[in-house]
mmCIF file of C-alpha atoms in Angstrom:
data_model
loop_
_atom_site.group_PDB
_atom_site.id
_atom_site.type_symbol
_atom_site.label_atom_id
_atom_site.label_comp_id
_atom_site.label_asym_id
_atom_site.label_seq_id
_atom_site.Cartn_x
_atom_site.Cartn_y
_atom_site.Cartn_z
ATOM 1 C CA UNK A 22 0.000 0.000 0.000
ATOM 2 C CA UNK A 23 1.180 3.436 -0.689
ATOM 3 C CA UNK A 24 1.073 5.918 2.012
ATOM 4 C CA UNK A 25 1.025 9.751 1.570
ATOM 5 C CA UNK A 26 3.792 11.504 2.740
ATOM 6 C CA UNK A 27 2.651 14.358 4.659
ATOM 7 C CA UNK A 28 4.012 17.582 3.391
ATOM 8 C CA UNK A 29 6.701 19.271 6.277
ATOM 9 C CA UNK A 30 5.443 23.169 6.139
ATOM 10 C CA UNK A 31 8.405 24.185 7.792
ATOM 11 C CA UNK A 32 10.700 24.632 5.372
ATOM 12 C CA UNK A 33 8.225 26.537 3.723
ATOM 13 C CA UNK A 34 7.553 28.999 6.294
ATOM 14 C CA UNK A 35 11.439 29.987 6.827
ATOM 15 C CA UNK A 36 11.781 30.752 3.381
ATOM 16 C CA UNK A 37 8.772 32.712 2.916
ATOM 17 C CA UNK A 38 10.425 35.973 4.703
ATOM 18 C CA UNK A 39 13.289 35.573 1.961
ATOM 19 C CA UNK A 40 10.968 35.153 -0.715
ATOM 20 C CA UNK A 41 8.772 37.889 0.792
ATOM 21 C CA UNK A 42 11.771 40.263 0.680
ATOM 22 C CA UNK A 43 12.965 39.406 -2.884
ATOM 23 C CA UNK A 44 10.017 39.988 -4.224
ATOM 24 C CA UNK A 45 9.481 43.657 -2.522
ATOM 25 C CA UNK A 46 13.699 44.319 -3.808
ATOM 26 C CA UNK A 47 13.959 42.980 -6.775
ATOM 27 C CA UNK A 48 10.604 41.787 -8.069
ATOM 28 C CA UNK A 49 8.350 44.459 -7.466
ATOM 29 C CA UNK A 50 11.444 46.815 -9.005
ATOM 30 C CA UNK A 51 11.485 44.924 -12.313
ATOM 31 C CA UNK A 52 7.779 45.165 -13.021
ATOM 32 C CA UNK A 53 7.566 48.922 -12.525
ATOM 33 C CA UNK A 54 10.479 49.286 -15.003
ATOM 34 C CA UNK A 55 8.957 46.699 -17.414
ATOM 35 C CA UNK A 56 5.734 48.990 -17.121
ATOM 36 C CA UNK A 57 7.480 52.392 -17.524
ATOM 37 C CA UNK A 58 9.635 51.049 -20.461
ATOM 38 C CA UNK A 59 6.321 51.109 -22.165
ATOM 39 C CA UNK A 60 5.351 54.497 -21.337
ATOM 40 C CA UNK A 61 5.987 57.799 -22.128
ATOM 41 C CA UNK A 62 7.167 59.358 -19.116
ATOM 42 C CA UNK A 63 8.205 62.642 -18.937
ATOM 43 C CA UNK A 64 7.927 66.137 -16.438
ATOM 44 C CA UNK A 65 4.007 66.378 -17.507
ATOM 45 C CA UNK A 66 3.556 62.979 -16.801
ATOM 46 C CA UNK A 67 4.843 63.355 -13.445
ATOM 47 C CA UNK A 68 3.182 66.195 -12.651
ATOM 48 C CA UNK A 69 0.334 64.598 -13.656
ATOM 49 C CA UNK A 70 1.137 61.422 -12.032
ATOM 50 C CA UNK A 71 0.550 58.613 -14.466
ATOM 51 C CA UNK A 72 2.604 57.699 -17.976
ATOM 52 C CA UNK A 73 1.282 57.828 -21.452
ATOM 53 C CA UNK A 74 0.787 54.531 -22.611
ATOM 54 C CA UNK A 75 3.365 54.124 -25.870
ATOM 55 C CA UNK A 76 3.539 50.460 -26.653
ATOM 56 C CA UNK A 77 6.696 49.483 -28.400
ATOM 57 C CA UNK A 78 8.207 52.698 -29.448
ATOM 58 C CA UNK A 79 10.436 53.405 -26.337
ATOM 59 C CA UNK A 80 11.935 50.562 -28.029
ATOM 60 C CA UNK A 81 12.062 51.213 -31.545
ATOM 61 C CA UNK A 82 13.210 54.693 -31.220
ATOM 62 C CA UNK A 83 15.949 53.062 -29.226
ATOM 63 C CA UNK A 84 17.024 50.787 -31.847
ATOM 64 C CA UNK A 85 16.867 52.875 -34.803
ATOM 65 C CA UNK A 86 18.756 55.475 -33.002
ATOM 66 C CA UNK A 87 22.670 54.878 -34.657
ATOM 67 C CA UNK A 88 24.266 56.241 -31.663
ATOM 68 C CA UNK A 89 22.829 53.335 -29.263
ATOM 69 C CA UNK A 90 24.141 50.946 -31.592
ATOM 70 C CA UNK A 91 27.426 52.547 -31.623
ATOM 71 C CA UNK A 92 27.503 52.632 -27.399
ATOM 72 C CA UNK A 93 26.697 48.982 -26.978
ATOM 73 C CA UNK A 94 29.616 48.057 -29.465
ATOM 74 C CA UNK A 95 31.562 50.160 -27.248
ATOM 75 C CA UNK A 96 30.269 48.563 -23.584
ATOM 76 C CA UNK A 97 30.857 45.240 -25.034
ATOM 77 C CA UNK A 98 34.040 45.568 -26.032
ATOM 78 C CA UNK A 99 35.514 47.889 -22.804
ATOM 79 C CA UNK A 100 33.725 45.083 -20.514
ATOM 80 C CA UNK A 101 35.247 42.377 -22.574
ATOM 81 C CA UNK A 102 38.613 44.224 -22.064
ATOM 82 C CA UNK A 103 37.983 44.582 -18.233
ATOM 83 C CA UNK A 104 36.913 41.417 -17.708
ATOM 84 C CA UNK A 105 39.871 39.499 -19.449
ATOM 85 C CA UNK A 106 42.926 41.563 -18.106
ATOM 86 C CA UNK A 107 41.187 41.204 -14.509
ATOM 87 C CA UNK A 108 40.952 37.289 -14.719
ATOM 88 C CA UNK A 109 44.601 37.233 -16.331
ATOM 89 C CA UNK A 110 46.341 39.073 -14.186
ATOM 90 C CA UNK A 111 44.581 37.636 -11.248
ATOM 91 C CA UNK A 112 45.062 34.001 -12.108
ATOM 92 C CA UNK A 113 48.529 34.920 -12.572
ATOM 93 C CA UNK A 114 48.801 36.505 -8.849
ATOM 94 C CA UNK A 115 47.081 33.347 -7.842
ATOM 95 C CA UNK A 116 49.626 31.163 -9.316
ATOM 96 C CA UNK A 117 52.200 33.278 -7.851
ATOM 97 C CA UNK A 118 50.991 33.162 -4.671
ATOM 98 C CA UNK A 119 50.808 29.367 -4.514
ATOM 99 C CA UNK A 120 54.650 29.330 -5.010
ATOM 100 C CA UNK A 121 55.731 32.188 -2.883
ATOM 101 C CA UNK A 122 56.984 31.736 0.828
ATOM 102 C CA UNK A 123 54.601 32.017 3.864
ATOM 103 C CA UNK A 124 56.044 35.816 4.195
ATOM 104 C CA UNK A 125 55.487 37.236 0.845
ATOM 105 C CA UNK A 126 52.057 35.520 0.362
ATOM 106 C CA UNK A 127 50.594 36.863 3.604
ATOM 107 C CA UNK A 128 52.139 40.398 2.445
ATOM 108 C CA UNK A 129 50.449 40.198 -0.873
ATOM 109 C CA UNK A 130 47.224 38.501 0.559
ATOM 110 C CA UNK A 131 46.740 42.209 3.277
ATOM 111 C CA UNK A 132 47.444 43.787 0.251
ATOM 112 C CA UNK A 133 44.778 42.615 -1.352
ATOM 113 C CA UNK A 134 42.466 42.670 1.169
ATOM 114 C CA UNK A 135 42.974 46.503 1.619
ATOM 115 C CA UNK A 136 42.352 47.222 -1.578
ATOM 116 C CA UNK A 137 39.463 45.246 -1.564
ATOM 117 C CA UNK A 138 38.528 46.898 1.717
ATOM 118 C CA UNK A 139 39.101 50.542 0.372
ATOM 119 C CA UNK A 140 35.623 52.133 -0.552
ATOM 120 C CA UNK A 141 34.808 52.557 -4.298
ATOM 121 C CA UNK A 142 34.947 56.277 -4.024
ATOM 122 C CA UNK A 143 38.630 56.552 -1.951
ATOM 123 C CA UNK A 144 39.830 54.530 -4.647
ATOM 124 C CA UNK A 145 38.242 56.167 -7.898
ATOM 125 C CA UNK A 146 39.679 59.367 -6.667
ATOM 126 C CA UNK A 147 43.009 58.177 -5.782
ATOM 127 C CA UNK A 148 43.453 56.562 -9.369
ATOM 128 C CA UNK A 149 41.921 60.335 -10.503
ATOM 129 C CA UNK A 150 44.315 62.253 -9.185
ATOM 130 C CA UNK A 151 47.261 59.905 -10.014
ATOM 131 C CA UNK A 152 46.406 61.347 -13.732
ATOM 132 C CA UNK A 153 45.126 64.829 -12.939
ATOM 133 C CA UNK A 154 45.559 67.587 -15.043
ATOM 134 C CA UNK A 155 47.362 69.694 -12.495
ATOM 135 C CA UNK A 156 48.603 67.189 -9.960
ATOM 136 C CA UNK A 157 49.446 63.972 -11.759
ATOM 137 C CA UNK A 158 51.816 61.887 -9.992
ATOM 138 C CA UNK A 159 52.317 59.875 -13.248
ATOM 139 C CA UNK A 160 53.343 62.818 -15.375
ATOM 140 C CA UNK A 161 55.609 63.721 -12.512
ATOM 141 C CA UNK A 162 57.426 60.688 -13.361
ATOM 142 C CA UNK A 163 57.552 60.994 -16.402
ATOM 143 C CA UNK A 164 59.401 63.890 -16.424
ATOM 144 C CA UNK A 165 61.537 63.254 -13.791
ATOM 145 C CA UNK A 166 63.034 60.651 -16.937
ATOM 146 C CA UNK A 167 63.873 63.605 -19.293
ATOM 147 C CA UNK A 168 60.238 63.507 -21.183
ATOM 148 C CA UNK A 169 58.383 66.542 -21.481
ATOM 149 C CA UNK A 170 54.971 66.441 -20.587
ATOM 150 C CA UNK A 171 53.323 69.287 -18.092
ATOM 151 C CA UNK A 172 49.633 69.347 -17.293
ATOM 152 C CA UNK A 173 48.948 66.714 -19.929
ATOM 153 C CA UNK A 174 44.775 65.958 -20.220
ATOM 154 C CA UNK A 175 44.753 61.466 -20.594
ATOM 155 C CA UNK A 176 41.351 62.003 -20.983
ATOM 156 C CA UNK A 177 41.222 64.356 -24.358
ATOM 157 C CA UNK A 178 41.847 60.890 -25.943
ATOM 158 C CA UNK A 179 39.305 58.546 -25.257
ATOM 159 C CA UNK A 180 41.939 55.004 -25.925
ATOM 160 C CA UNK A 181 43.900 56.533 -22.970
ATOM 161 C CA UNK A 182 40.569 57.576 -21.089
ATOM 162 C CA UNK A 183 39.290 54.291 -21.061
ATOM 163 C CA UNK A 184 43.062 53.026 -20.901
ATOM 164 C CA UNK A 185 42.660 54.275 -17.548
ATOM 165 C CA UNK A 186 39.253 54.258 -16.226
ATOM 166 C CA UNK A 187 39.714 50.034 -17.288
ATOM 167 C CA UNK A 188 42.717 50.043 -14.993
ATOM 168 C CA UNK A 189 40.647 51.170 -11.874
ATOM 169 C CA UNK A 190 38.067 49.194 -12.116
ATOM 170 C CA UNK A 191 40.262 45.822 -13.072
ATOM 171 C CA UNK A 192 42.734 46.934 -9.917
ATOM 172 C CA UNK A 193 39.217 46.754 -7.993
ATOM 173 C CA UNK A 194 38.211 43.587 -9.067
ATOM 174 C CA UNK A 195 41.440 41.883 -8.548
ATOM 175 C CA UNK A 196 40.976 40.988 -4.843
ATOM 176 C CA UNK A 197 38.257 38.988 -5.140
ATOM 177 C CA UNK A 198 39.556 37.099 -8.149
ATOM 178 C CA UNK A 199 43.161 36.354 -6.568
ATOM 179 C CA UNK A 200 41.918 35.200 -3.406
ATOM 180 C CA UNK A 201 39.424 33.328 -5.152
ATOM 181 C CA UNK A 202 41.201 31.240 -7.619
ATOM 182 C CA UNK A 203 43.996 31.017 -4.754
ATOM 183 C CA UNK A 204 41.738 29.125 -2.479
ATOM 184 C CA UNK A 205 40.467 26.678 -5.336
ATOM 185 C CA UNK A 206 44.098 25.869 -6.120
ATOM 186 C CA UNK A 207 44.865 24.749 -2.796
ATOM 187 C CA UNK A 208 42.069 22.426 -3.146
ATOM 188 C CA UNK A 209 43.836 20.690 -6.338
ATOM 189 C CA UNK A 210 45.010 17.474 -4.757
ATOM 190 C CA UNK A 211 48.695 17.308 -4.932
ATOM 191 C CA UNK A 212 48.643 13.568 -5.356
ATOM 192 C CA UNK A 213 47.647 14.713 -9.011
ATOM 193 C CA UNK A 214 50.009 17.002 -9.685
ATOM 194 C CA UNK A 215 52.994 14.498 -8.464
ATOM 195 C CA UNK A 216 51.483 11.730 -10.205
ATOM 196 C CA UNK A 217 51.925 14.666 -13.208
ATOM 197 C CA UNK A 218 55.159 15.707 -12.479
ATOM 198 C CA UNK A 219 56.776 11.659 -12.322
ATOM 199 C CA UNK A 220 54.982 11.198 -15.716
ATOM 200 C CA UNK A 221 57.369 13.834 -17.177
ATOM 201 C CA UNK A 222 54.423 16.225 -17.435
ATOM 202 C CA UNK A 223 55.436 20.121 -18.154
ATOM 203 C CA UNK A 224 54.049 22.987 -16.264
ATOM 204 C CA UNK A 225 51.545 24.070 -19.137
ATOM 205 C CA UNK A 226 50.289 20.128 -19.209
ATOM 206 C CA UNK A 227 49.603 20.282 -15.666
ATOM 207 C CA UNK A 228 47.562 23.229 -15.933
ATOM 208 C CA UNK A 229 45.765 22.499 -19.211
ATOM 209 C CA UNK A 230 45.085 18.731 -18.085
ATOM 210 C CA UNK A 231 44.898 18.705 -14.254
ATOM 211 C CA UNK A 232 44.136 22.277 -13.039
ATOM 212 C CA UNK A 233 42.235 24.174 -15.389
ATOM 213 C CA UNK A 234 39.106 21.256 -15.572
ATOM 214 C CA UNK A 235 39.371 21.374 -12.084
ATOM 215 C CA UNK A 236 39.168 24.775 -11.367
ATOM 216 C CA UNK A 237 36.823 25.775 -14.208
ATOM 217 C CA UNK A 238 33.473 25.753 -12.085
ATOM 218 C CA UNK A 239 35.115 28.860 -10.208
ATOM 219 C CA UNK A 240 36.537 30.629 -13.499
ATOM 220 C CA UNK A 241 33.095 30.080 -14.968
ATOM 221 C CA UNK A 242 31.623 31.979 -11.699
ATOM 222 C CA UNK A 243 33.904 34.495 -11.822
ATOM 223 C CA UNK A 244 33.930 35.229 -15.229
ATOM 224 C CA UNK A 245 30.313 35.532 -15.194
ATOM 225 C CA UNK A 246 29.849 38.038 -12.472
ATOM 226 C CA UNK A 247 33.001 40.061 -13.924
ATOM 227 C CA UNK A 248 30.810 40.532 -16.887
ATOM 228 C CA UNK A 249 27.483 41.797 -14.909
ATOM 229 C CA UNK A 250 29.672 43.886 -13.011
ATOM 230 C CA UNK A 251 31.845 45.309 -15.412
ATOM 231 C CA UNK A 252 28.603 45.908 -18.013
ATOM 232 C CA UNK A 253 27.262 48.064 -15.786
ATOM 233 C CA UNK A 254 30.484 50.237 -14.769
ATOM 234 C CA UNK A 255 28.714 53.833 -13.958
ATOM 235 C CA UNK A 256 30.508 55.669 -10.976
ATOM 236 C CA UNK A 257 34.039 55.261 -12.446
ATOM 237 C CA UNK A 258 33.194 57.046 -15.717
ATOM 238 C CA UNK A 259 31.070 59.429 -13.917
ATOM 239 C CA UNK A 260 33.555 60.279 -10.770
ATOM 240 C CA UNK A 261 36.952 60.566 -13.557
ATOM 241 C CA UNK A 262 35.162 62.621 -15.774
ATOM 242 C CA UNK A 263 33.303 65.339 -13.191
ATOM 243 C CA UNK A 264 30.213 64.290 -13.966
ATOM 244 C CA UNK A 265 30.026 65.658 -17.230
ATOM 245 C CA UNK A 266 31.267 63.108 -19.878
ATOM 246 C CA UNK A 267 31.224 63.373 -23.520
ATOM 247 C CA UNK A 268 29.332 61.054 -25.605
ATOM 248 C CA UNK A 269 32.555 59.194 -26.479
ATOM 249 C CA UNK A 270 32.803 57.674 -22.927
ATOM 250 C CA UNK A 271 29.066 56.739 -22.940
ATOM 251 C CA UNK A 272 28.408 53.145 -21.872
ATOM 252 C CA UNK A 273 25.076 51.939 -21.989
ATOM 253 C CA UNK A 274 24.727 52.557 -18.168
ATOM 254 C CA UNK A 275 25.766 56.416 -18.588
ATOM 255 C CA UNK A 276 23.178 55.984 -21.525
ATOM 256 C CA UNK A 277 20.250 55.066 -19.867
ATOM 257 C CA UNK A 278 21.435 57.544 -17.138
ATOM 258 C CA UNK A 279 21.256 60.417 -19.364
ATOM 259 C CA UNK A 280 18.256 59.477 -21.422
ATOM 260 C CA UNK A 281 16.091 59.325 -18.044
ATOM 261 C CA UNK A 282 17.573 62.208 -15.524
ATOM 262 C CA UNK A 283 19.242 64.144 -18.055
ATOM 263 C CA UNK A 284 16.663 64.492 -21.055
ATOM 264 C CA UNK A 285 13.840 63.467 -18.561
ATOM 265 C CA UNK A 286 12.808 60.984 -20.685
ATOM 266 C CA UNK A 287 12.377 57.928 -18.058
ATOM 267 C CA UNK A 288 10.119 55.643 -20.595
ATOM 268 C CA UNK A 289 13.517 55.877 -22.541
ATOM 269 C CA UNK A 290 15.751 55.243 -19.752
ATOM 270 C CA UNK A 291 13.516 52.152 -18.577
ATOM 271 C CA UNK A 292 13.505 50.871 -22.274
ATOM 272 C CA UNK A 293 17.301 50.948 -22.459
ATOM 273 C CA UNK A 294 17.814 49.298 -18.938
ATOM 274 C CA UNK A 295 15.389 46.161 -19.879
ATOM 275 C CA UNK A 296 17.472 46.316 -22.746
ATOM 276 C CA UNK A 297 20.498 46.209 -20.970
ATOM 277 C CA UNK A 298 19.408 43.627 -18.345
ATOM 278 C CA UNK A 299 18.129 41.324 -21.388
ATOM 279 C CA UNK A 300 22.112 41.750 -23.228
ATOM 280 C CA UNK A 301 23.443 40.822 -19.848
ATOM 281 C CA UNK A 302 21.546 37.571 -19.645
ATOM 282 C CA UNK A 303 21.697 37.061 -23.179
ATOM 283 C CA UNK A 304 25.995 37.435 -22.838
ATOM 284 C CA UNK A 305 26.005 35.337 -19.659
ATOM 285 C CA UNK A 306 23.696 32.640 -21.130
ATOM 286 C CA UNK A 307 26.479 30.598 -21.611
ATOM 287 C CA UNK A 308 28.403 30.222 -18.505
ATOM 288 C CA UNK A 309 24.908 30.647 -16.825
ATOM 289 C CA UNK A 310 24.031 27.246 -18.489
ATOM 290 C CA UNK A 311 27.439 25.727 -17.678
ATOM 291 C CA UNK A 312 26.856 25.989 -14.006
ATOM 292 C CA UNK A 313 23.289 24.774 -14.011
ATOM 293 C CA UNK A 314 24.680 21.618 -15.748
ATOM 294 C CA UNK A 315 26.964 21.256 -13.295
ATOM 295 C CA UNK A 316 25.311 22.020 -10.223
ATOM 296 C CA UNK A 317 22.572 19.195 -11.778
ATOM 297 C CA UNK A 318 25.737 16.798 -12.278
#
């Protein structure tokens, strides 16, 4: 005979505060800017109080405008940028780290963990005024070699611009990715790596065969929230470029930012949000699959 398994409520009711609260934070958030993204939303309207119903051309005045086109190319490629020098260069420091002695690694690791500690702002305005127009530390140096270069502007040309505002924001990121690839790789087991090693096995062979497949379940997680963060990079641009930048150093962020609170056009803004929210998942897709595979394996 089969007998019914009574249902535990429990569980149930300690989630339902979580629940409860995502839904109020994020939830309730999403549906107000899926309904403004269809309005049209401007100072009458909120004097008025309620949005002009629009339909779909938020939307297709957002995709037939060429300079939105010409802004996602460009927040593609600069996150693509960020993203792969910040998971270089910290894999590399992890590696490093791995094969230092107890002294150095513990000096590199507080390192680390004050930079990682130092609030966004401190640290935006210390890379700032290392390239300031008046009081650039880095032009210093330079002449103090024998080049010529007083109260030089790196942000008249936008390569150098971005050059730098990339720099900050991988030199933020690289805590988190150091300490976190460190900690998987001293979770390899070393029986492996010997076993490697008496096999006659190379240092690039060891990586490609032993540690990379076992460490690629944290590369895919970092890698994937290195892209939604560095997509939506907004206070760097704004803070290095006193709040006023050109449209060259538009990202979509800065975009959507000045379509809504700068034109007052907030039906716009929403559109190009949902738009951005729907290119992150659509980028992520991948990896996002990858770890759903594996967390079913």
């Amino acid at each position: 005979m089969r007998t019914r398994r009574k249902k535990n409520p429990w569980p149930y009711l300690l989630v339902s505060p979580s629940l409860f609260a995502l839904g109020i934070i994020l939830c309730y958030p999403i549906y107000k800017l899926i309904r403004l993204s269809f309005e049209k939303y401007g100072l009458s309207e909120i004097i008025a109080g309620k949005g002009t119903f629009v339909g779909l051309q938020n939307f297709a005045d957002t995709f037939t405008d060429p300079e939105f086109w010409k802004i996602l190319e460009r927040t593609i490629f600069f996150t693509g940028g960020m993203v792969l020098v910040s998971v270089v260069v910290g894999a590399w420091l992890a590696h490093l780290m791995l094969n230092m002695s107890p002294i150095l690694r513990n000096i590199l690791n507080g390192i680390l963990i004050l930079v990682w500690a130092m609030p966004q702002l401190v640290s935006i305005s210390v890379w700032r005024w290392m390239f300031s127009f008046n009081f650039s530390i880095v032009t210093a140096v330079i002449n103090s070699l024998g080049f010529e270069m007083d109260n030089h502007n790196y942000f008249v040309n936008t390569f150098s611009g971005f050059l730098i505002i990339g720099g900050c924001v991988a030199w933020g990121a690289l805590p988190f990715i150091t300490i976190s690839i460190y900690a998987a790789l001293t979770q390899v087991p070393k029986e492996l790596l010997e076993a490697a090693e008496i096999d006659g096995a190379n240092s690039r062979q060891v990586f490609r065969t032993i540690i990379f497949p076992i460490l690629l379940p944290v590369y895919i997680i970092i890698i994937s929230l290195s892209v939604i963060w560095d997509f939506q990079v907004f206070s760097h641009i704004w803070i290095f470029l006193d709040s006023r930048p050109s449209s060259e150093y538009y990202t979509i962020a800065i975009y959507a930012f000045q379509k809504s609170f700068g034109l007052s056009e907030y039906g716009m803004g929403a559109a190009i949000s949902l738009i951005m929210i729907l290119t992150l998942i659509t980028i992520t897709g991948y990896y996002l699959r990858q770890m759903m595979k594996m967390g079913s394996e």
